CSV table of C-alpha atoms and ligand atoms in Angstrom, one decimal:
chain,number,residue,atom,x,y,z
I,202,MET,CA,-27.9,-12.5,14.9
I,203,LYS,CA,-25.9,-14.3,17.6
I,204,VAL,CA,-22.3,-14.9,16.6
I,205,ALA,CA,-19.2,-16.3,18.2
I,206,VAL,CA,-15.6,-15.6,17.1
I,207,VAL,CA,-12.9,-18.0,18.3
I,208,GLY,CA,-9.5,-16.2,18.7
I,209,CYS,CA,-9.4,-12.5,19.5
I,210,GLY,CA,-6.2,-11.5,17.7
I,211,TYR,CA,-6.0,-9.0,14.9
I,212,VAL,CA,-8.6,-10.8,12.7
I,213,GLY,CA,-10.9,-12.1,15.4
I,214,LEU,CA,-11.1,-8.9,17.4
I,215,VAL,CA,-11.7,-6.7,14.3
I,216,THR,CA,-14.3,-9.2,12.9
I,217,GLY,CA,-16.0,-9.6,16.3
I,218,THR,CA,-16.3,-5.9,17.2
I,219,GLY,CA,-17.0,-5.1,13.5
I,220,LEU,CA,-19.9,-7.5,13.4
I,221,ALA,CA,-21.1,-6.2,16.8
I,222,ALA,CA,-21.1,-2.6,15.5
I,223,LEU,CA,-23.4,-3.9,12.6
I,224,GLY,CA,-26.0,-4.9,15.3
I,225,HIS,CA,-25.1,-8.5,15.9
I,226,GLU,CA,-24.6,-10.0,19.4
I,227,VAL,CA,-21.0,-11.3,19.4
I,228,LEU,CA,-19.1,-13.5,21.8
I,229,GLY,CA,-15.3,-13.4,21.4
I,230,ILE,CA,-13.6,-16.6,22.7
I,231,GLU,CA,-10.0,-16.2,23.6
I,232,ILE,CA,-7.7,-18.7,25.4
I,233,ASP,CA,-5.0,-16.3,26.4
I,234,GLY,CA,-5.9,-14.9,29.8
I,235,ASP,CA,-3.8,-11.7,29.5
I,236,ARG,CA,-5.4,-10.9,26.2
I,237,ARG,CA,-8.8,-11.6,27.5
I,238,ALA,CA,-8.3,-9.3,30.5
I,239,GLN,CA,-7.2,-6.5,28.3
I,240,ILE,CA,-10.0,-6.9,25.9
I,241,ALA,CA,-12.6,-7.1,28.8
I,242,ALA,CA,-11.1,-3.8,30.1
I,243,GLY,CA,-11.7,-2.2,26.7
I,244,LYS,CA,-8.1,-2.2,25.5
I,245,ALA,CA,-7.0,-4.1,22.4
I,246,PRO,CA,-3.9,-6.2,23.1
I,247,PHE,CA,-2.0,-4.7,20.1
I,248,HIS,CA,-1.9,-1.3,18.4
I,249,GLU,CA,-4.6,-0.9,15.8
I,250,PRO,CA,-6.0,2.5,15.0
I,251,ARG,CA,-9.7,3.0,16.1
I,252,LEU,CA,-10.0,-0.5,17.5
I,253,ASP,CA,-10.0,0.6,21.2
I,254,GLU,CA,-12.9,3.0,20.5
I,255,LEU,CA,-14.8,0.3,18.7
I,256,LEU,CA,-14.1,-2.2,21.4
I,257,ARG,CA,-15.2,0.1,24.2
I,258,SER,CA,-18.4,1.2,22.5
I,259,THR,CA,-19.4,-2.4,21.7
I,260,LEU,CA,-18.6,-3.6,25.3
I,261,GLU,CA,-20.6,-0.7,26.7
I,262,GLU,CA,-23.6,-1.4,24.5
I,263,GLY,CA,-23.3,-5.1,25.4
I,264,THR,CA,-23.1,-6.2,21.8
I,265,PHE,CA,-19.6,-7.6,22.3
I,266,ARG,CA,-18.2,-9.6,25.2
I,267,VAL,CA,-15.2,-11.9,25.7
I,268,SER,CA,-15.0,-15.2,27.4
I,269,GLU,CA,-12.8,-18.3,27.6
I,270,SER,CA,-15.8,-20.7,27.6
I,271,PHE,CA,-17.1,-22.4,24.5
I,272,GLU,CA,-20.4,-23.1,26.2
I,273,ALA,CA,-22.1,-20.0,24.7
I,274,VAL,CA,-21.4,-21.1,21.1
I,275,LYS,CA,-24.6,-23.1,21.5
I,276,GLU,CA,-26.6,-19.9,21.1
I,277,ALA,CA,-24.7,-18.7,18.1
I,278,GLU,CA,-25.9,-19.2,14.5
I,279,ALA,CA,-22.5,-18.5,13.1
I,280,ILE,CA,-19.1,-19.3,14.6
I,281,PHE,CA,-16.0,-17.8,13.1
I,282,LEU,CA,-12.6,-19.4,13.6
I,283,ALA,CA,-9.9,-16.7,13.6
I,284,VAL,CA,-7.0,-18.4,15.3
I,285,GLN,CA,-3.4,-18.3,14.1
I,286,THR,CA,-2.0,-20.5,11.3
I,287,PRO,CA,1.7,-19.9,11.6
I,288,LEU,CA,4.3,-21.1,9.2
I,289,GLN,CA,6.3,-24.3,10.1
I,290,PRO,CA,10.0,-24.7,9.3
I,291,ASN,CA,9.1,-27.0,6.5
I,292,GLY,CA,7.0,-24.3,4.8
I,293,SER,CA,3.6,-25.7,5.7
I,294,LEU,CA,1.0,-24.0,7.8
I,295,ASN,CA,0.6,-25.2,11.4
I,296,LEU,CA,-3.1,-26.2,11.7
I,297,ASP,CA,-2.9,-27.2,15.4
I,298,PHE,CA,-4.7,-24.1,16.6
I,299,LEU,CA,-7.4,-24.4,14.0
I,300,VAL,CA,-7.9,-28.1,14.7
I,301,ASP,CA,-8.1,-27.4,18.4
I,302,ALA,CA,-10.6,-24.6,17.9
I,303,THR,CA,-12.7,-26.7,15.6
I,304,SER,CA,-12.7,-29.6,18.0
I,305,GLN,CA,-13.7,-27.4,20.9
I,306,VAL,CA,-16.5,-25.8,19.0
I,307,SER,CA,-17.7,-29.3,17.8
I,308,HIS,CA,-17.5,-30.6,21.3
I,309,ALA,CA,-19.6,-27.7,22.6
I,310,LEU,CA,-22.2,-28.2,19.9
I,311,ALA,CA,-22.5,-32.0,20.1
I,312,GLY,CA,-26.1,-33.0,20.0
I,313,GLU,CA,-27.3,-29.5,18.7
I,314,ARG,CA,-30.1,-29.7,16.3
I,315,SER,CA,-30.4,-26.1,15.0
I,316,ARG,CA,-28.6,-25.1,11.9
I,317,LYS,CA,-25.2,-23.5,12.5
I,318,VAL,CA,-22.3,-22.6,10.3
I,319,ILE,CA,-18.7,-22.6,11.3
I,320,ALA,CA,-16.8,-20.2,9.2
I,321,VAL,CA,-13.0,-20.5,8.7
I,322,ARG,CA,-11.7,-16.9,8.8
I,323,SER,CA,-8.0,-17.9,9.3
I,324,THR,CA,-5.9,-18.2,6.2
I,325,VAL,CA,-5.5,-21.8,5.0
I,326,LEU,CA,-4.4,-23.6,1.9
I,327,PRO,CA,-6.9,-25.2,-0.6
I,328,GLY,CA,-8.5,-28.4,0.8
I,329,THR,CA,-7.8,-27.6,4.5
I,330,THR,CA,-11.4,-27.1,5.4
I,331,GLU,CA,-12.6,-30.2,3.6
I,332,HIS,CA,-9.8,-32.6,4.5
I,333,HIS,CA,-8.6,-31.4,7.9
I,334,LEU,CA,-11.5,-29.7,9.6
I,335,ARG,CA,-14.7,-31.3,8.1
I,336,PRO,CA,-14.0,-34.8,9.7
I,337,LEU,CA,-14.0,-33.1,13.1
I,338,VAL,CA,-17.4,-31.5,12.7
I,339,PRO,CA,-20.5,-33.4,13.7
I,340,GLU,CA,-23.3,-34.1,11.1
I,341,GLY,CA,-25.7,-31.2,10.7
I,342,LEU,CA,-23.1,-28.4,11.3
I,343,GLU,CA,-21.9,-26.8,8.1
I,344,LEU,CA,-18.3,-25.5,7.5
I,345,ALA,CA,-17.7,-22.6,5.3
I,346,VAL,CA,-14.6,-20.5,4.3
I,347,ASN,CA,-14.8,-16.7,4.8
I,348,PRO,CA,-11.3,-15.3,4.4
I,349,GLU,CA,-10.3,-11.9,5.9
I,350,PHE,CA,-8.5,-9.4,3.7
I,351,LEU,CA,-7.8,-6.7,6.3
I,352,ARG,CA,-4.5,-4.8,6.5
I,353,GLU,CA,-2.9,-4.1,9.9
I,354,GLY,CA,-2.9,-0.4,10.5
I,355,SER,CA,-6.2,0.2,8.8
I,356,ALA,CA,-8.0,-3.0,9.9
I,357,VAL,CA,-11.2,-1.4,11.3
I,358,ASP,CA,-11.8,0.7,8.2
I,359,ASP,CA,-10.9,-2.3,6.0
I,360,PHE,CA,-13.6,-4.3,7.7
I,361,ARG,CA,-16.2,-1.6,7.4
I,362,SER,CA,-15.6,-0.8,3.8
I,363,THR,CA,-14.4,-4.2,2.6
I,364,ASP,CA,-14.0,-4.6,-1.2
I,365,ARG,CA,-15.7,-8.0,-1.2
I,366,VAL,CA,-17.0,-10.6,1.2
I,367,VAL,CA,-15.9,-14.0,0.0
I,368,ILE,CA,-17.9,-17.0,1.0
I,369,GLY,CA,-16.9,-20.5,0.1
I,370,SER,CA,-19.6,-23.0,1.1
I,371,ARG,CA,-20.9,-26.4,-0.1
I,372,GLU,CA,-24.4,-25.8,1.3
I,373,ALA,CA,-26.3,-22.8,-0.1
I,374,TRP,CA,-28.1,-22.2,3.3
I,375,ALA,CA,-24.7,-21.8,5.0
I,376,GLY,CA,-23.6,-19.2,2.5
I,377,ASP,CA,-27.0,-17.5,2.7
I,378,LEU,CA,-26.6,-17.2,6.5
I,379,LEU,CA,-23.2,-15.6,6.3
I,380,GLU,CA,-24.3,-13.3,3.5
I,381,LYS,CA,-27.2,-12.1,5.7
I,382,LEU,CA,-24.7,-11.4,8.5
I,383,TYR,CA,-22.6,-9.1,6.3
I,384,ALA,CA,-25.6,-7.5,4.5
I,385,PRO,CA,-25.4,-4.2,6.5
I,386,LEU,CA,-21.9,-3.6,5.0
I,387,GLY,CA,-23.4,-3.3,1.6
I,388,ALA,CA,-20.3,-4.9,0.1
I,389,PRO,CA,-20.2,-7.1,-3.0
I,390,VAL,CA,-20.5,-10.7,-2.0
I,391,ILE,CA,-18.7,-13.4,-4.0
I,392,ARG,CA,-20.1,-17.0,-3.4
I,393,THR,CA,-17.8,-19.8,-4.4
I,394,THR,CA,-16.4,-23.2,-3.3
I,395,PRO,CA,-14.4,-23.6,-0.1
I,396,ALA,CA,-11.2,-24.4,-2.0
I,397,THR,CA,-11.6,-21.4,-4.3
I,398,ALA,CA,-12.1,-19.1,-1.3
I,399,GLU,CA,-9.0,-20.7,0.4
I,400,LEU,CA,-6.8,-20.3,-2.7
I,401,ALA,CA,-8.2,-16.7,-3.4
I,402,LYS,CA,-6.9,-15.5,-0.1
I,403,CYS,CA,-3.4,-17.0,-0.4
I,404,ALA,CA,-3.2,-15.9,-4.1
I,405,SER,CA,-4.2,-12.3,-3.1
I,406,ASN,CA,-1.3,-12.1,-0.7
I,407,ALA,CA,1.1,-13.8,-3.1
I,408,PHE,CA,0.0,-11.3,-5.8
I,409,LEU,CA,0.8,-8.3,-3.5
I,410,ALA,CA,4.1,-9.8,-2.6
I,411,THR,CA,5.0,-10.3,-6.2
I,412,LEU,CA,4.2,-6.6,-7.0
I,413,ILE,CA,6.5,-5.5,-4.2
I,414,SER,CA,9.3,-7.7,-5.4
I,415,PHE,CA,8.8,-6.7,-9.0
I,416,SER,CA,9.2,-3.1,-7.9
I,417,ASN,CA,12.3,-3.8,-5.9
I,418,GLU,CA,13.8,-5.7,-8.9
I,419,ILE,CA,13.2,-2.6,-11.0
I,420,GLY,CA,14.7,-0.6,-8.1
I,421,HIS,CA,17.9,-2.7,-8.3
I,422,ILE,CA,18.2,-2.2,-12.1
I,423,ALA,CA,17.7,1.6,-11.6
I,424,GLU,CA,20.3,1.7,-8.8
I,425,SER,CA,22.9,0.6,-11.3
I,426,THR,CA,21.7,2.9,-14.1
I,427,LEU,CA,23.0,6.5,-14.3
I,428,GLY,CA,20.3,9.1,-14.2
I,429,VAL,CA,17.4,6.7,-13.4
I,430,ASP,CA,15.1,6.7,-10.4
I,431,ALA,CA,12.9,3.7,-10.1
I,432,GLU,CA,10.2,5.7,-8.3
I,433,GLU,CA,9.9,7.8,-11.5
I,434,VAL,CA,9.8,4.7,-13.6
I,435,LEU,CA,7.1,3.2,-11.5
I,436,SER,CA,5.1,6.4,-11.4
I,437,ILE,CA,5.1,6.3,-15.2
I,438,ILE,CA,3.7,2.7,-15.0
I,439,HIS,CA,1.1,4.0,-12.5
I,440,ALA,CA,-0.2,6.5,-15.0
I,441,ASP,CA,-1.3,3.8,-17.4
I,442,ARG,CA,-5.0,3.9,-18.0
I,443,ARG,CA,-5.2,0.2,-17.5
I,444,PHE,CA,-4.5,0.9,-13.8
I,445,ILE,CA,-6.3,4.1,-13.3
I,446,GLY,CA,-9.3,3.7,-15.7
I,447,ASN,CA,-10.7,7.1,-16.6
I,448,GLN,CA,-10.0,8.6,-13.3
I,449,ASP,CA,-8.1,11.9,-13.1
I,450,TRP,CA,-4.9,10.6,-11.4
I,451,ARG,CA,-4.4,14.0,-9.7
I,452,LEU,CA,-7.5,13.2,-7.6
I,453,GLY,CA,-5.9,10.2,-6.0
I,454,ARG,CA,-4.6,6.8,-7.1
I,455,PRO,CA,-5.9,3.3,-6.7
I,456,GLU,CA,-4.3,1.9,-3.6
I,457,ILE,CA,-2.9,-1.1,-5.4
I,458,LEU,CA,-0.3,1.3,-6.8
I,459,SER,CA,1.2,1.6,-3.3
I,460,TYR,CA,2.5,-2.0,-3.9
I,461,LEU,CA,4.3,-0.9,-7.1
I,462,LYS,CA,6.8,1.1,-5.1
I,463,VAL,CA,10.4,0.4,-4.1
I,464,GLY,CA,11.2,-0.2,-0.5
I,465,CYS,CA,12.9,-2.5,1.9
I,466,GLY,CA,10.7,-5.5,1.2
I,467,PHE,CA,7.5,-7.0,2.5
I,468,GLY,CA,7.0,-8.4,6.0
I,469,GLY,CA,4.3,-8.9,8.5
I,470,SER,CA,2.3,-11.9,9.5
I,471,CYS,CA,0.8,-12.6,6.1
I,472,LEU,CA,2.6,-11.8,2.9
I,473,PRO,CA,5.8,-13.8,3.6
I,474,LYS,CA,3.9,-16.7,5.3
I,475,ASP,CA,1.2,-17.1,2.7
I,476,THR,CA,3.6,-16.8,-0.2
I,477,LYS,CA,5.8,-19.5,1.3
I,478,ALA,CA,2.9,-21.7,2.1
I,479,LEU,CA,1.5,-21.3,-1.4
I,480,ILE,CA,4.8,-22.3,-2.9
I,481,ARG,CA,4.9,-25.4,-0.8
I,482,TYR,CA,1.3,-26.2,-1.7
I,483,ALA,CA,2.0,-25.6,-5.4
I,484,ARG,CA,4.9,-28.1,-5.3
I,485,SER,CA,2.8,-30.6,-3.5
I,486,VAL,CA,0.3,-30.6,-6.4
I,487,GLY,CA,3.1,-31.1,-8.9
I,488,GLN,CA,3.7,-27.4,-9.9
I,489,THR,CA,6.9,-25.4,-10.0
I,490,PRO,CA,6.0,-21.9,-8.9
I,491,VAL,CA,9.0,-20.1,-10.2
I,492,LEU,CA,7.5,-16.6,-10.1
I,493,LEU,CA,6.5,-16.9,-6.4
I,494,GLU,CA,9.9,-18.4,-5.6
I,495,ALA,CA,11.6,-15.4,-7.3
I,496,ALA,CA,9.4,-12.9,-5.4
I,497,LEU,CA,10.4,-14.5,-2.2
I,498,SER,CA,14.1,-14.6,-3.1
I,499,ILE,CA,14.2,-10.9,-4.1
I,500,ASN,CA,12.5,-10.1,-0.8
I,501,GLU,CA,14.9,-12.1,1.2
I,502,GLY,CA,17.9,-10.3,-0.3
I,503,GLN,CA,16.4,-6.8,0.2
I,504,ALA,CA,17.6,-6.1,3.8
I,505,ALA,CA,21.2,-7.3,3.0
I,506,SER,CA,21.2,-5.1,-0.1
I,507,LEU,CA,20.4,-2.0,1.9
I,508,VAL,CA,23.0,-2.9,4.6
I,509,GLU,CA,25.5,-3.4,1.8
I,510,ARG,CA,24.9,0.1,0.6
I,511,ALA,CA,25.6,1.4,4.1
I,512,ASN,CA,28.7,-0.8,4.3
I,513,ARG,CA,30.1,0.6,1.0
I,514,ALA,CA,29.3,4.2,1.9
I,515,LEU,CA,30.8,4.0,5.3
I,516,ASP,CA,33.7,1.9,4.2
I,517,GLY,CA,32.9,-1.0,6.5
I,518,LEU,CA,30.4,-1.4,9.3
I,519,ALA,CA,32.3,-2.8,12.2
I,520,ASP,CA,31.8,-0.5,15.2
I,521,ARG,CA,29.8,2.0,13.1
I,522,ARG,CA,26.9,3.6,14.9
I,523,VAL,CA,23.9,3.1,12.7
I,524,ALA,CA,20.3,3.9,13.7
I,525,VAL,CA,17.4,1.7,12.4
I,526,LEU,CA,14.3,3.9,12.2
I,527,GLY,CA,11.3,1.6,12.2
I,528,ILE,CA,11.2,-1.8,13.8
I,529,ALA,CA,7.6,-2.8,13.2
I,530,PHE,CA,7.0,-4.3,9.8
I,531,LYS,CA,5.3,-1.1,8.6
I,532,ALA,CA,4.1,2.2,9.9
I,533,GLY,CA,0.9,2.3,12.0
I,534,THR,CA,1.4,-1.0,13.7
I,535,ASP,CA,3.5,-2.5,16.5
I,536,ASP,CA,3.7,-5.9,14.8
I,537,LEU,CA,7.2,-7.2,14.6
I,538,ARG,CA,6.5,-10.3,12.7
I,539,GLU,CA,8.9,-10.8,9.7
I,540,SER,CA,9.8,-7.1,9.9
I,541,PRO,CA,12.3,-5.7,7.4
I,542,GLY,CA,13.6,-3.4,10.2
I,543,LEU,CA,14.5,-6.4,12.3
I,544,LYS,CA,16.2,-8.1,9.3
I,545,ILE,CA,18.3,-5.0,8.7
I,546,LEU,CA,19.1,-4.9,12.4
I,547,ASP,CA,20.2,-8.6,12.4
I,548,GLU,CA,22.4,-7.9,9.3
I,549,LEU,CA,24.0,-4.9,11.0
I,550,LEU,CA,24.7,-7.0,14.1
I,551,ALA,CA,26.2,-9.8,11.9
I,552,ARG,CA,28.5,-7.1,10.4
I,553,LEU,CA,29.5,-6.0,14.0
I,554,ALA,CA,28.0,-2.6,13.7
I,555,LYS,CA,26.7,-0.8,16.8
I,556,PRO,CA,23.0,-0.2,16.1
I,557,VAL,CA,20.5,2.0,17.9
I,558,ILE,CA,16.8,1.4,17.1
I,559,PHE,CA,13.7,3.5,17.4
I,560,ASP,CA,10.0,2.9,16.4
I,561,PRO,CA,7.3,5.3,17.5
I,562,LEU,CA,4.8,2.4,18.3
I,563,VAL,CA,7.0,-0.5,19.5
I,564,PRO,CA,7.5,-0.5,23.3
I,565,ALA,CA,11.0,-1.0,24.6
I,566,ASP,CA,10.0,-4.2,26.5
I,567,ALA,CA,9.2,-5.9,23.1
I,568,LEU,CA,12.9,-5.4,22.1
I,569,GLN,CA,14.6,-6.7,25.3
I,570,THR,CA,16.4,-9.5,23.5
I,571,TYR,CA,18.1,-6.9,21.3
I,572,GLU,CA,19.0,-4.8,24.3
I,573,LYS,CA,20.7,-7.8,25.7
I,574,ARG,CA,22.7,-8.1,22.5
I,575,GLY,CA,24.0,-4.5,23.0
I,576,VAL,CA,21.6,-2.6,20.8
I,577,ARG,CA,20.6,0.8,22.2
I,578,ILE,CA,16.8,1.2,22.3
I,579,ALA,CA,16.1,5.0,21.8
I,580,ASP,CA,13.0,6.4,23.4
I,581,SER,CA,12.7,9.2,20.9
I,582,LEU,CA,13.7,10.0,17.3
I,583,LEU,CA,15.9,12.8,18.5
I,584,SER,CA,17.7,10.4,20.9
I,585,ALA,CA,18.1,7.8,18.1
I,586,LEU,CA,19.8,10.4,15.8
I,587,GLN,CA,22.3,11.4,18.4
I,588,ASP,CA,25.9,10.5,17.8
I,589,ILE,CA,25.4,8.2,14.8
I,590,GLU,CA,27.2,7.8,11.5
I,591,ALA,CA,24.2,6.5,9.5
I,592,CYS,CA,20.5,5.9,9.8
I,593,VAL,CA,18.3,3.6,7.8
I,594,ILE,CA,14.6,4.5,7.4
I,595,THR,CA,12.6,1.2,7.2
I,596,THR,CA,9.0,2.3,7.6
I,597,ALA,CA,7.0,5.3,6.4
I,598,ALA,CA,6.1,6.5,10.0
I,599,PRO,CA,5.2,10.2,9.6
I,600,GLU,CA,7.6,11.1,12.4
I,601,PHE,CA,10.5,10.2,10.2
I,602,GLN,CA,9.7,13.1,7.9
I,603,SER,CA,11.4,15.3,10.4
I,604,VAL,CA,14.8,13.5,10.1
I,605,PRO,CA,16.4,16.1,7.8
I,606,ASP,CA,15.3,19.0,10.2
I,607,MET,CA,16.6,17.2,13.2
I,608,ILE,CA,19.9,16.4,11.5
I,609,ARG,CA,20.3,20.0,10.5
I,610,ALA,CA,19.5,21.3,14.0
I,611,SER,CA,22.0,18.8,15.6
I,612,ARG,CA,25.5,19.8,16.5
I,613,ASP,CA,26.8,16.3,15.8
I,614,GLY,CA,28.2,15.7,12.2
I,615,ALA,CA,25.5,14.9,9.6
I,616,PRO,CA,24.9,11.2,9.4
I,617,LEU,CA,24.4,9.3,6.1
I,618,VAL,CA,20.6,8.8,5.6
I,619,ILE,CA,19.5,5.7,3.8
I,620,ASP,CA,15.9,6.0,2.8
I,621,GLY,CA,14.6,2.5,2.5
I,622,ARG,CA,11.0,3.7,2.0
I,623,ARG,CA,11.4,6.7,-0.2
I,624,LEU,CA,9.8,8.7,2.5
I,625,LEU,CA,12.0,11.8,2.2
I,626,SER,CA,12.4,14.0,-0.9
I,627,GLY,CA,16.1,14.3,-0.1
I,628,GLU,CA,15.6,18.1,0.2
I,629,GLY,CA,17.7,19.7,2.9
I,630,LEU,CA,20.1,16.8,2.9
I,631,ASP,CA,23.5,16.9,1.3
I,632,ASP,CA,23.4,14.8,-1.9
I,633,SER,CA,26.2,12.6,-0.9
I,634,GLY,CA,24.6,12.1,2.5
I,635,TYR,CA,21.3,10.8,1.2
I,636,LEU,CA,20.9,7.4,-0.4
I,637,ALA,CA,17.5,6.3,-1.6
I,638,VAL,CA,16.5,2.8,-2.5
I,639,GLY,CA,15.7,2.5,-6.2
I,640,ARG,CA,17.8,5.6,-7.2
I,641,PHE,CA,21.2,5.5,-9.0
I,642,TRP,CA,24.0,5.5,-6.5
I,643,SER,CA,27.3,6.6,-7.8
I,644,ALA,CA,29.4,4.3,-5.7
I,645,SER,CA,27.5,1.1,-6.8
G,746,NAD,N1,-3.0,-10.2,10.9
G,746,NAD,C1,-3.4,-10.0,9.7
G,746,NAD,O1,-3.2,-8.9,9.1
G,746,NAD,C2,-4.3,-11.0,9.0
G,746,NAD,C3,-5.1,-10.6,7.9
G,746,NAD,C4,-5.8,-11.6,7.2
G,746,NAD,C5,-5.8,-12.9,7.6
G,746,NAD,N2,-5.0,-13.2,8.7
G,746,NAD,C6,-5.0,-14.7,9.1
G,746,NAD,O2,-6.0,-14.8,10.2
G,746,NAD,C7,-5.5,-15.7,11.1
G,746,NAD,C8,-5.4,-15.1,12.5
G,746,NAD,O3,-4.4,-14.1,12.4
G,746,NAD,P1,-4.1,-13.0,13.5
G,746,NAD,O4,-3.1,-12.1,13.0
G,746,NAD,O5,-5.4,-12.5,14.0
G,746,NAD,O6,-3.5,-14.0,14.7
G,746,NAD,P2,-3.2,-13.6,16.2
G,746,NAD,O7,-2.1,-14.5,16.6
G,746,NAD,O8,-3.1,-12.2,16.4
G,746,NAD,O9,-4.6,-14.1,16.9
G,746,NAD,C9,-5.0,-15.4,17.1
G,746,NAD,C10,-5.7,-15.5,18.5
G,746,NAD,O10,-6.3,-16.8,18.6
G,746,NAD,C11,-6.2,-17.2,20.0
G,746,NAD,N3,-6.4,-18.6,20.0
G,746,NAD,C12,-5.6,-19.6,19.6
G,746,NAD,N4,-6.2,-20.8,19.8
G,746,NAD,C13,-7.4,-20.6,20.4
G,746,NAD,C14,-8.5,-21.4,20.8
G,746,NAD,N5,-8.5,-22.7,20.7
G,746,NAD,N6,-9.5,-20.8,21.5
G,746,NAD,C15,-9.6,-19.5,21.6
G,746,NAD,N7,-8.6,-18.6,21.2
G,746,NAD,C16,-7.5,-19.2,20.6
G,746,NAD,C17,-4.8,-16.8,20.3
G,746,NAD,O11,-4.5,-16.7,21.7
G,746,NAD,C18,-4.7,-15.4,19.7
G,746,NAD,O12,-5.1,-14.4,20.5
G,746,NAD,C19,-4.2,-16.3,10.5
G,746,NAD,O13,-4.5,-17.5,9.8
G,746,NAD,C20,-3.7,-15.2,9.6
G,746,NAD,O14,-2.9,-15.7,8.6
G,746,NAD,C21,-4.3,-12.3,9.4
């Protein structure tokens, strides 16, 4: 089938190249000239494992191409909208990009007679497609909602082996067309209304955010309880048959359990944004979403709580040399949006510490604003660990496993290690020099 994808960011490029690899002929439409040039040269404009290979192979086979022109949407049977829907200061989602993209597609398709479906892949709140986008679309074209559930860092695999394809459409033929497009994936397809598909996407992210904040709240309780480690508490919850079914847990655990884990909070472009937007939406329909508000509030305090631990252990943070290890919002990505590492860095700067930062995937030029504020950007883990008094691990980047070895090998005095991800076992580190989130801390 011929397909167009408007917006070639994380979602659009993965969807476009993913559909191309399934045998469809895909046109990616991207307004950003730099992004377009990179994509046309076979390089994704952001770090995403396996995406470059997929992009190069689909470009070479001619099943994927990128353009700025909307002209070719005329040939497509399905047109996906995968543009950004960022949060506005008032907590609502900015629909300007989506409205522009819908108008441009509608304009290019004016007068078209063949059946086409425009599928909203961007994350939106219930009613957006019907109330904000449908009035822009000419008669005869159908709008559907087809949310994306990928995770950055494993987006290509998530697309290929998606747990479910959710299609919200008013007209059965439009849903049938999208279902046919995804058929080669062999994934379960859930057909529903547009508003249900919209709410299901926001609710999924709010659910994951709530699990993380639940875990961190248990972590706070454990941190103040002698002899208790929240990771052990949570692993006992993990072993419940209601989570793992009849599976032998030693053979591997359901991935959902990775959200029932203490850490330095959720970040990224989706969980905070979608939870905040859902809270605002819930209020707008007369509800008081106390659980979601609490999940957000726990998350917002998590960076400060970790920095406070460092503050107490070091007896003040002014002029203290502290390394923040991990600046992207999680391992495996270079995405800085709503990153816990950056929140920790901001908190350290507010307390007049002298931070140094290192992330194996984030290039130094993305951190220039921090360099201007006096933050040292280390080009290696070894360099980040030199001459510091403490380090805070904020992502589970595999490189950080070697922190204890590097500290032992160094001639500088051993810094305090604050493990904000429970990445290390603590082995090889002096007990008083290793503080782990979720574990009782004698000085608290
Ligand atoms: N990133 C994720 O992990 C993820 C996962 C699931 C859903 N989502 C949702 O998907 C949507 C897209 O997210 P993203 O992370 O891919 O965003 P992104 O910012 O990485 O990409 C959006 C792209 O659309 C382009 N664009 C904007 N307007 C355009 C137009 N009129 N014509 C052509 N191109 C245009 C932008 O230049 C940009 O490259 C958002 O609603 C997001 O909430 C994101």
